[in-house]
Every structure is written in structure tokens, then in C-alpha cells.
Amino acid sequence: MTLPIVAVDRELRQKLCSIVTQKTGIQLPENKSAMIEGRLRKRIRAVGVPDIRTYLEMVFDGGHLANELPHIIDVLTTNKTDFFRESPHFDFMVKHILPAHRAGRAFRFWSAASSTGEEAYTTAMVMAEHAKRQPGFQFSILGTDISSTVVTKARQGVYSRDDIVDIPRPMQDEYLELGHSSDGRALARVIKPLRERVKFAQMNLTTAPYPVEKNMDVIFLRNVLIYFNDAMQKQVVSAVTDHLRPGGYLFVGHSESAAATDPRLVQKAAAVYRKEAD
Ligand SMILES: C[S@@+](CC[C@H](N)C(=O)[O-])C[C@H]1O[C@@H](n2cnc3c(N)ncnc32)[C@H](O)[C@@H]1O
């Protein structure tokens, strides 16, 4: 179905953008209006109203803001991710962090903008491999994201075969099971014993304190800070750093280094920081 093109009232659109920014920290400047309207069309189709203007009037004047906001956030977040994305980060963990971990307690990892789960499951595979070299090594992995749709998808751990190409072949063989969807698409699912090691929850990074345990060994906060303004980047980096143990590591996206300004952090490699003090 093609929706009619209806000029969206600038004021209504700005109202929507400022609510989304206030709730999520995500900046939605005027030059993104075509993207915003394009993405909202998905939701408009699902609701069954004829056009964007009617939809926004329903949201703001019809008292549907509370119901619709999670759906609006879902469509306006950018969830692009990959297995082994920015792979030097996983090499750094294997080479410098995991071997230094003392036995006796589980290694705690948090993927703080986990999207559909690839980052958390990549880490689970890397840690399962490490456990072969260091028997007794235990780990727990948490993934959180503001979008409930990606959290649901992450829990399922089902990916298209095109999505798994960056996983080394021996790991694919060991940690994925292959199958097909009912309409014949080739799929891969993370095996149950590995899925059980990874927990996912919906959580907004802009509303600290977080319901997440402290004393994390490693936190990945990658490719989410770019959507925030400078003040929000600073606030989120600081709140996330509170959840690292002294000596723990924060990883940001390779394009986000300028955001890691917390005075407790010392840079150790590209976009990798060690928390030196509590
Ligand atoms: C581009 S993905 C990055 C995924 C993964 N960390 C990576 O680097 O591949 C950004 C994710 O941040 C999430 N996000 C955006 N704003 C957020 C917020 N305020 N709190 C938590 N997650 C947020 C989005 O829903 C999206 O899934």
C-alpha cells in the first residue's frame, strides 16, 4: 500500500522530535525530517490511519502518546549492528583483558546498547572459547537497549545466514544451529547453552541510576553516543562508568572517542578505556 503524501505540520513534527529527544537523548535535527517521516510510515501502516498528519493528530490530540511512544522510539532508533563489529575490540579483550581475570568469580560483561544481540553473542562466543583455554572460567553477559523490539529479537537469537558471515567458520559450526523459516529463508540460531548465558533487558541509558549491577569487568557502549548531544554523552559515559569496577574497561565506538571524557578513564587503545579510580 502506498500512503498519500501529506505535508506534515512542522509544529507537530517538532513536537514529536522534542519528545523523542527528551525521552531517549536521540537528536533529531530538522535535516532528518525525511528520514523521520519515512520511518514513521511503518507505524502508520500498522495503526491503519491514512497519513502522517492524521497519525500525529491522533498521538497528540487523541490522547495516544503514552501508547504510541514505545513504537515511535522503536522506528526512530537506528539498530545497525554486526557480529564481530570493530573486531580489534574483541582481539584486545582476548589478548589483554581475559587472561588477567582472576578465577573465583564470574567475568561480568555488559553490552549497553545491544540492539539485536550480535555484540553480546559475539562476546559469548569469545568467552566460551576462552573457557576452553582457561578451565573454570565463568562469565555472565547482559545486553540492554531502549527498543523493546530489538530486545525481543536479541532474546530469540535468530539471524539470517547473511548476518553470520563475519563469524569465523569454526565458531559458526560450534555455536550456531542452521535451519529455515516457514517461508524458506536460511536462518541460523545461537545454540541454547550459549543463549542461556546471555540476558537481555529493555533499559534507557538517559535515565540513571540503572537497574544493573555494579562492578562490571567490561562495558561496551558502542555506536550509541553519536546520537546524543555533548551534555548527554558526558552524562551517559559517567553513569555507565559508575558500573565498572576499578580496573574494568569501557569500549566506545571507534568514531566516539571524543565522548569518553570521564576523568576516571585512561585510554589504553583505540576507543578502549580503563577505569583507574572509583
Ligand atoms: C547503532 S546500534 C549499536 C549496536 C551495537 N552497540 C553496535 O555497536 O553494533 C545503537 C543502539 O542504541 C540504542 N539506543 C538509542 N538510544 C538509546 C538509549 N537512550 N538507551 C538505550 N539504548 C539506546 C538503539 O535502540 C540501537 O539499538
JSON list of C-alpha atoms in Angstrom, two decimals, residues 129-265:
[
{"chain": "A", "resi": 129, "resn": "GLU", "atom": "CA", "xyz": [36.49, -20.06, 23.51]},
{"chain": "A", "resi": 130, "resn": "HIS", "atom": "CA", "xyz": [38.50, -18.53, 26.37]},
{"chain": "A", "resi": 131, "resn": "ALA", "atom": "CA", "xyz": [36.92, -21.00, 28.81]},
{"chain": "A", "resi": 132, "resn": "LYS", "atom": "CA", "xyz": [38.44, -23.83, 26.75]},
{"chain": "A", "resi": 133, "resn": "ARG", "atom": "CA", "xyz": [41.92, -22.35, 27.32]},
{"chain": "A", "resi": 134, "resn": "GLN", "atom": "CA", "xyz": [41.25, -21.49, 30.97]},
{"chain": "A", "resi": 135, "resn": "PRO", "atom": "CA", "xyz": [39.10, -24.22, 32.52]},
{"chain": "A", "resi": 136, "resn": "GLY", "atom": "CA", "xyz": [36.86, -22.91, 35.28]},
{"chain": "A", "resi": 137, "resn": "PHE", "atom": "CA", "xyz": [36.46, -19.51, 33.59]},
{"chain": "A", "resi": 138, "resn": "GLN", "atom": "CA", "xyz": [32.87, -18.35, 34.19]},
{"chain": "A", "resi": 139, "resn": "PHE", "atom": "CA", "xyz": [31.11, -15.40, 32.63]},
{"chain": "A", "resi": 140, "resn": "SER", "atom": "CA", "xyz": [27.82, -13.55, 32.67]},
{"chain": "A", "resi": 141, "resn": "ILE", "atom": "CA", "xyz": [26.64, -11.30, 29.85]},
{"chain": "A", "resi": 142, "resn": "LEU", "atom": "CA", "xyz": [23.94, -8.64, 29.93]},
{"chain": "A", "resi": 143, "resn": "GLY", "atom": "CA", "xyz": [22.57, -6.78, 26.90]},
{"chain": "A", "resi": 144, "resn": "THR", "atom": "CA", "xyz": [20.28, -3.75, 27.26]},
{"chain": "A", "resi": 145, "resn": "ASP", "atom": "CA", "xyz": [18.61, -1.46, 24.74]},
{"chain": "A", "resi": 146, "resn": "ILE", "atom": "CA", "xyz": [15.85, 1.14, 24.78]},
{"chain": "A", "resi": 147, "resn": "SER", "atom": "CA", "xyz": [13.94, -0.56, 21.94]},
{"chain": "A", "resi": 148, "resn": "SER", "atom": "CA", "xyz": [11.78, -3.44, 23.13]},
{"chain": "A", "resi": 149, "resn": "THR", "atom": "CA", "xyz": [11.54, -4.84, 19.59]},
{"chain": "A", "resi": 150, "resn": "VAL", "atom": "CA", "xyz": [15.31, -5.35, 19.30]},
{"chain": "A", "resi": 151, "resn": "VAL", "atom": "CA", "xyz": [15.45, -6.78, 22.83]},
{"chain": "A", "resi": 152, "resn": "THR", "atom": "CA", "xyz": [12.84, -9.40, 21.86]},
{"chain": "A", "resi": 153, "resn": "LYS", "atom": "CA", "xyz": [14.79, -10.23, 18.71]},
{"chain": "A", "resi": 154, "resn": "ALA", "atom": "CA", "xyz": [18.04, -10.47, 20.69]},
{"chain": "A", "resi": 155, "resn": "ARG", "atom": "CA", "xyz": [16.48, -12.95, 23.12]},
{"chain": "A", "resi": 156, "resn": "GLN", "atom": "CA", "xyz": [15.44, -15.18, 20.21]},
{"chain": "A", "resi": 157, "resn": "GLY", "atom": "CA", "xyz": [19.00, -15.23, 18.87]},
{"chain": "A", "resi": 158, "resn": "VAL", "atom": "CA", "xyz": [17.83, -15.98, 15.32]},
{"chain": "A", "resi": 159, "resn": "TYR", "atom": "CA", "xyz": [19.69, -14.38, 12.40]},
{"chain": "A", "resi": 160, "resn": "SER", "atom": "CA", "xyz": [19.68, -14.58, 8.65]},
{"chain": "A", "resi": 161, "resn": "ARG", "atom": "CA", "xyz": [22.57, -16.56, 7.12]},
{"chain": "A", "resi": 162, "resn": "ASP", "atom": "CA", "xyz": [23.84, -13.32, 5.56]},
{"chain": "A", "resi": 163, "resn": "ASP", "atom": "CA", "xyz": [24.24, -11.87, 9.06]},
{"chain": "A", "resi": 164, "resn": "ILE", "atom": "CA", "xyz": [26.65, -14.55, 10.26]},
{"chain": "A", "resi": 165, "resn": "VAL", "atom": "CA", "xyz": [29.36, -14.23, 7.58]},
{"chain": "A", "resi": 166, "resn": "ASP", "atom": "CA", "xyz": [31.75, -12.37, 9.90]},
{"chain": "A", "resi": 167, "resn": "ILE", "atom": "CA", "xyz": [31.74, -15.18, 12.46]},
{"chain": "A", "resi": 168, "resn": "PRO", "atom": "CA", "xyz": [34.79, -17.43, 11.93]},
{"chain": "A", "resi": 169, "resn": "ARG", "atom": "CA", "xyz": [33.71, -20.75, 10.44]},
{"chain": "A", "resi": 170, "resn": "PRO", "atom": "CA", "xyz": [34.74, -22.95, 13.42]},
{"chain": "A", "resi": 171, "resn": "MET", "atom": "CA", "xyz": [32.67, -20.74, 15.73]},
{"chain": "A", "resi": 172, "resn": "GLN", "atom": "CA", "xyz": [29.70, -20.91, 13.37]},
{"chain": "A", "resi": 173, "resn": "ASP", "atom": "CA", "xyz": [29.93, -24.70, 13.48]},
{"chain": "A", "resi": 174, "resn": "GLU", "atom": "CA", "xyz": [30.17, -24.80, 17.26]},
{"chain": "A", "resi": 175, "resn": "TYR", "atom": "CA", "xyz": [27.78, -22.05, 18.41]},
{"chain": "A", "resi": 176, "resn": "LEU", "atom": "CA", "xyz": [25.07, -21.84, 15.74]},
{"chain": "A", "resi": 177, "resn": "GLU", "atom": "CA", "xyz": [22.43, -24.24, 14.52]},
{"chain": "A", "resi": 178, "resn": "LEU", "atom": "CA", "xyz": [21.16, -23.88, 10.98]},
{"chain": "A", "resi": 179, "resn": "GLY", "atom": "CA", "xyz": [17.54, -24.02, 9.85]},
{"chain": "A", "resi": 180, "resn": "HIS", "atom": "CA", "xyz": [14.89, -22.37, 7.71]},
{"chain": "A", "resi": 181, "resn": "SER", "atom": "CA", "xyz": [11.94, -20.09, 8.37]},
{"chain": "A", "resi": 182, "resn": "SER", "atom": "CA", "xyz": [8.43, -21.22, 7.38]},
{"chain": "A", "resi": 183, "resn": "ASP", "atom": "CA", "xyz": [8.80, -19.18, 4.17]},
{"chain": "A", "resi": 184, "resn": "GLY", "atom": "CA", "xyz": [12.09, -20.89, 3.29]},
{"chain": "A", "resi": 185, "resn": "ARG", "atom": "CA", "xyz": [14.65, -18.26, 4.39]},
{"chain": "A", "resi": 186, "resn": "ALA", "atom": "CA", "xyz": [18.00, -19.68, 5.53]},
{"chain": "A", "resi": 187, "resn": "LEU", "atom": "CA", "xyz": [18.47, -18.91, 9.22]},
{"chain": "A", "resi": 188, "resn": "ALA", "atom": "CA", "xyz": [20.98, -19.52, 11.99]},
{"chain": "A", "resi": 189, "resn": "ARG", "atom": "CA", "xyz": [20.21, -19.63, 15.70]},
{"chain": "A", "resi": 190, "resn": "VAL", "atom": "CA", "xyz": [22.62, -19.25, 18.58]},
{"chain": "A", "resi": 191, "resn": "ILE", "atom": "CA", "xyz": [22.66, -22.61, 20.39]},
{"chain": "A", "resi": 192, "resn": "LYS", "atom": "CA", "xyz": [20.64, -22.82, 23.59]},
{"chain": "A", "resi": 193, "resn": "PRO", "atom": "CA", "xyz": [23.55, -23.34, 26.04]},
{"chain": "A", "resi": 194, "resn": "LEU", "atom": "CA", "xyz": [25.08, -20.08, 24.79]},
{"chain": "A", "resi": 195, "resn": "ARG", "atom": "CA", "xyz": [21.75, -18.20, 24.68]},
{"chain": "A", "resi": 196, "resn": "GLU", "atom": "CA", "xyz": [21.24, -19.15, 28.31]},
{"chain": "A", "resi": 197, "resn": "ARG", "atom": "CA", "xyz": [24.47, -17.36, 29.28]},
{"chain": "A", "resi": 198, "resn": "VAL", "atom": "CA", "xyz": [23.20, -14.04, 27.89]},
{"chain": "A", "resi": 199, "resn": "LYS", "atom": "CA", "xyz": [20.37, -11.99, 29.43]},
{"chain": "A", "resi": 200, "resn": "PHE", "atom": "CA", "xyz": [18.66, -9.10, 27.67]},
{"chain": "A", "resi": 201, "resn": "ALA", "atom": "CA", "xyz": [16.56, -6.29, 29.14]},
{"chain": "A", "resi": 202, "resn": "GLN", "atom": "CA", "xyz": [14.95, -3.10, 27.96]},
{"chain": "A", "resi": 203, "resn": "MET", "atom": "CA", "xyz": [16.67, -0.05, 29.50]},
{"chain": "A", "resi": 204, "resn": "ASN", "atom": "CA", "xyz": [17.08, 3.64, 28.76]},
{"chain": "A", "resi": 205, "resn": "LEU", "atom": "CA", "xyz": [20.64, 4.95, 29.12]},
{"chain": "A", "resi": 206, "resn": "THR", "atom": "CA", "xyz": [19.46, 8.51, 29.73]},
{"chain": "A", "resi": 207, "resn": "THR", "atom": "CA", "xyz": [17.66, 7.65, 32.97]},
{"chain": "A", "resi": 208, "resn": "ALA", "atom": "CA", "xyz": [20.26, 6.73, 35.59]},
{"chain": "A", "resi": 209, "resn": "PRO", "atom": "CA", "xyz": [20.54, 5.14, 38.11]},
{"chain": "A", "resi": 210, "resn": "TYR", "atom": "CA", "xyz": [20.40, 1.93, 36.11]},
{"chain": "A", "resi": 211, "resn": "PRO", "atom": "CA", "xyz": [18.92, -1.33, 37.47]},
{"chain": "A", "resi": 212, "resn": "VAL", "atom": "CA", "xyz": [22.18, -3.07, 36.55]},
{"chain": "A", "resi": 213, "resn": "GLU", "atom": "CA", "xyz": [24.80, -4.48, 38.90]},
{"chain": "A", "resi": 214, "resn": "LYS", "atom": "CA", "xyz": [27.98, -2.54, 39.55]},
{"chain": "A", "resi": 215, "resn": "ASN", "atom": "CA", "xyz": [31.50, -3.96, 39.33]},
{"chain": "A", "resi": 216, "resn": "MET", "atom": "CA", "xyz": [31.31, -4.87, 35.63]},
{"chain": "A", "resi": 217, "resn": "ASP", "atom": "CA", "xyz": [34.64, -6.06, 34.17]},
{"chain": "A", "resi": 218, "resn": "VAL", "atom": "CA", "xyz": [33.87, -4.76, 30.68]},
{"chain": "A", "resi": 219, "resn": "ILE", "atom": "CA", "xyz": [31.18, -2.47, 29.30]},
{"chain": "A", "resi": 220, "resn": "PHE", "atom": "CA", "xyz": [30.60, -1.92, 25.59]},
{"chain": "A", "resi": 221, "resn": "LEU", "atom": "CA", "xyz": [28.90, 1.43, 24.93]},
{"chain": "A", "resi": 222, "resn": "ARG", "atom": "CA", "xyz": [29.44, 1.45, 21.20]},
{"chain": "A", "resi": 223, "resn": "ASN", "atom": "CA", "xyz": [27.74, 3.37, 18.40]},
{"chain": "A", "resi": 224, "resn": "VAL", "atom": "CA", "xyz": [25.05, 4.93, 20.56]},
{"chain": "A", "resi": 225, "resn": "LEU", "atom": "CA", "xyz": [26.78, 8.06, 21.90]},
{"chain": "A", "resi": 226, "resn": "ILE", "atom": "CA", "xyz": [26.80, 9.51, 18.37]},
{"chain": "A", "resi": 227, "resn": "TYR", "atom": "CA", "xyz": [23.04, 10.00, 18.62]},
{"chain": "A", "resi": 228, "resn": "PHE", "atom": "CA", "xyz": [23.32, 12.19, 21.77]},
{"chain": "A", "resi": 229, "resn": "ASN", "atom": "CA", "xyz": [24.42, 15.80, 22.24]},
{"chain": "A", "resi": 230, "resn": "ASP", "atom": "CA", "xyz": [27.66, 16.60, 24.13]},
{"chain": "A", "resi": 231, "resn": "ALA", "atom": "CA", "xyz": [25.99, 17.04, 27.52]},
{"chain": "A", "resi": 232, "resn": "MET", "atom": "CA", "xyz": [24.07, 13.76, 27.23]},
{"chain": "A", "resi": 233, "resn": "GLN", "atom": "CA", "xyz": [27.21, 11.92, 26.05]},
{"chain": "A", "resi": 234, "resn": "LYS", "atom": "CA", "xyz": [29.02, 13.15, 29.15]},
{"chain": "A", "resi": 235, "resn": "GLN", "atom": "CA", "xyz": [26.14, 12.20, 31.45]},
{"chain": "A", "resi": 236, "resn": "VAL", "atom": "CA", "xyz": [25.78, 8.69, 29.97]},
{"chain": "A", "resi": 237, "resn": "VAL", "atom": "CA", "xyz": [29.53, 7.97, 29.94]},
{"chain": "A", "resi": 238, "resn": "SER", "atom": "CA", "xyz": [29.75, 8.99, 33.58]},
{"chain": "A", "resi": 239, "resn": "ALA", "atom": "CA", "xyz": [26.67, 6.96, 34.65]},
{"chain": "A", "resi": 240, "resn": "VAL", "atom": "CA", "xyz": [27.93, 3.89, 32.77]},
{"chain": "A", "resi": 241, "resn": "THR", "atom": "CA", "xyz": [31.44, 4.28, 34.24]},
{"chain": "A", "resi": 242, "resn": "ASP", "atom": "CA", "xyz": [29.86, 4.10, 37.73]},
{"chain": "A", "resi": 243, "resn": "HIS", "atom": "CA", "xyz": [29.03, 0.46, 36.85]},
{"chain": "A", "resi": 244, "resn": "LEU", "atom": "CA", "xyz": [32.64, -0.53, 36.12]},
{"chain": "A", "resi": 245, "resn": "ARG", "atom": "CA", "xyz": [34.90, -1.97, 38.80]},
{"chain": "A", "resi": 246, "resn": "PRO", "atom": "CA", "xyz": [38.20, -0.11, 39.25]},
{"chain": "A", "resi": 247, "resn": "GLY", "atom": "CA", "xyz": [40.47, -1.71, 36.64]},
{"chain": "A", "resi": 248, "resn": "GLY", "atom": "CA", "xyz": [37.47, -2.51, 34.40]},
{"chain": "A", "resi": 249, "resn": "TYR", "atom": "CA", "xyz": [37.26, -1.41, 30.77]},
{"chain": "A", "resi": 250, "resn": "LEU", "atom": "CA", "xyz": [34.89, 0.79, 28.78]},
{"chain": "A", "resi": 251, "resn": "PHE", "atom": "CA", "xyz": [34.74, 0.41, 24.99]},
{"chain": "A", "resi": 252, "resn": "VAL", "atom": "CA", "xyz": [33.08, 3.06, 22.81]},
{"chain": "A", "resi": 253, "resn": "GLY", "atom": "CA", "xyz": [32.62, 3.07, 19.03]},
{"chain": "A", "resi": 254, "resn": "HIS", "atom": "CA", "xyz": [35.73, 3.96, 17.02]},
{"chain": "A", "resi": 255, "resn": "SER", "atom": "CA", "xyz": [34.13, 7.25, 15.96]},
{"chain": "A", "resi": 256, "resn": "GLU", "atom": "CA", "xyz": [33.08, 8.14, 19.53]},
{"chain": "A", "resi": 257, "resn": "SER", "atom": "CA", "xyz": [36.43, 8.56, 21.33]},
{"chain": "A", "resi": 258, "resn": "ALA", "atom": "CA", "xyz": [35.88, 12.26, 21.91]},
{"chain": "A", "resi": 259, "resn": "ALA", "atom": "CA", "xyz": [32.91, 11.37, 24.13]},
{"chain": "A", "resi": 260, "resn": "ALA", "atom": "CA", "xyz": [34.89, 9.34, 26.67]},
{"chain": "A", "resi": 261, "resn": "THR", "atom": "CA", "xyz": [35.69, 12.33, 28.85]},
{"chain": "A", "resi": 262, "resn": "ASP", "atom": "CA", "xyz": [35.16, 10.92, 32.35]},
{"chain": "A", "resi": 263, "resn": "PRO", "atom": "CA", "xyz": [38.24, 11.76, 34.47]},
{"chain": "A", "resi": 264, "resn": "ARG", "atom": "CA", "xyz": [38.30, 8.21, 35.90]},
{"chain": "A", "resi": 265, "resn": "LEU", "atom": "CA", "xyz": [39.04, 6.77, 32.42]}
]
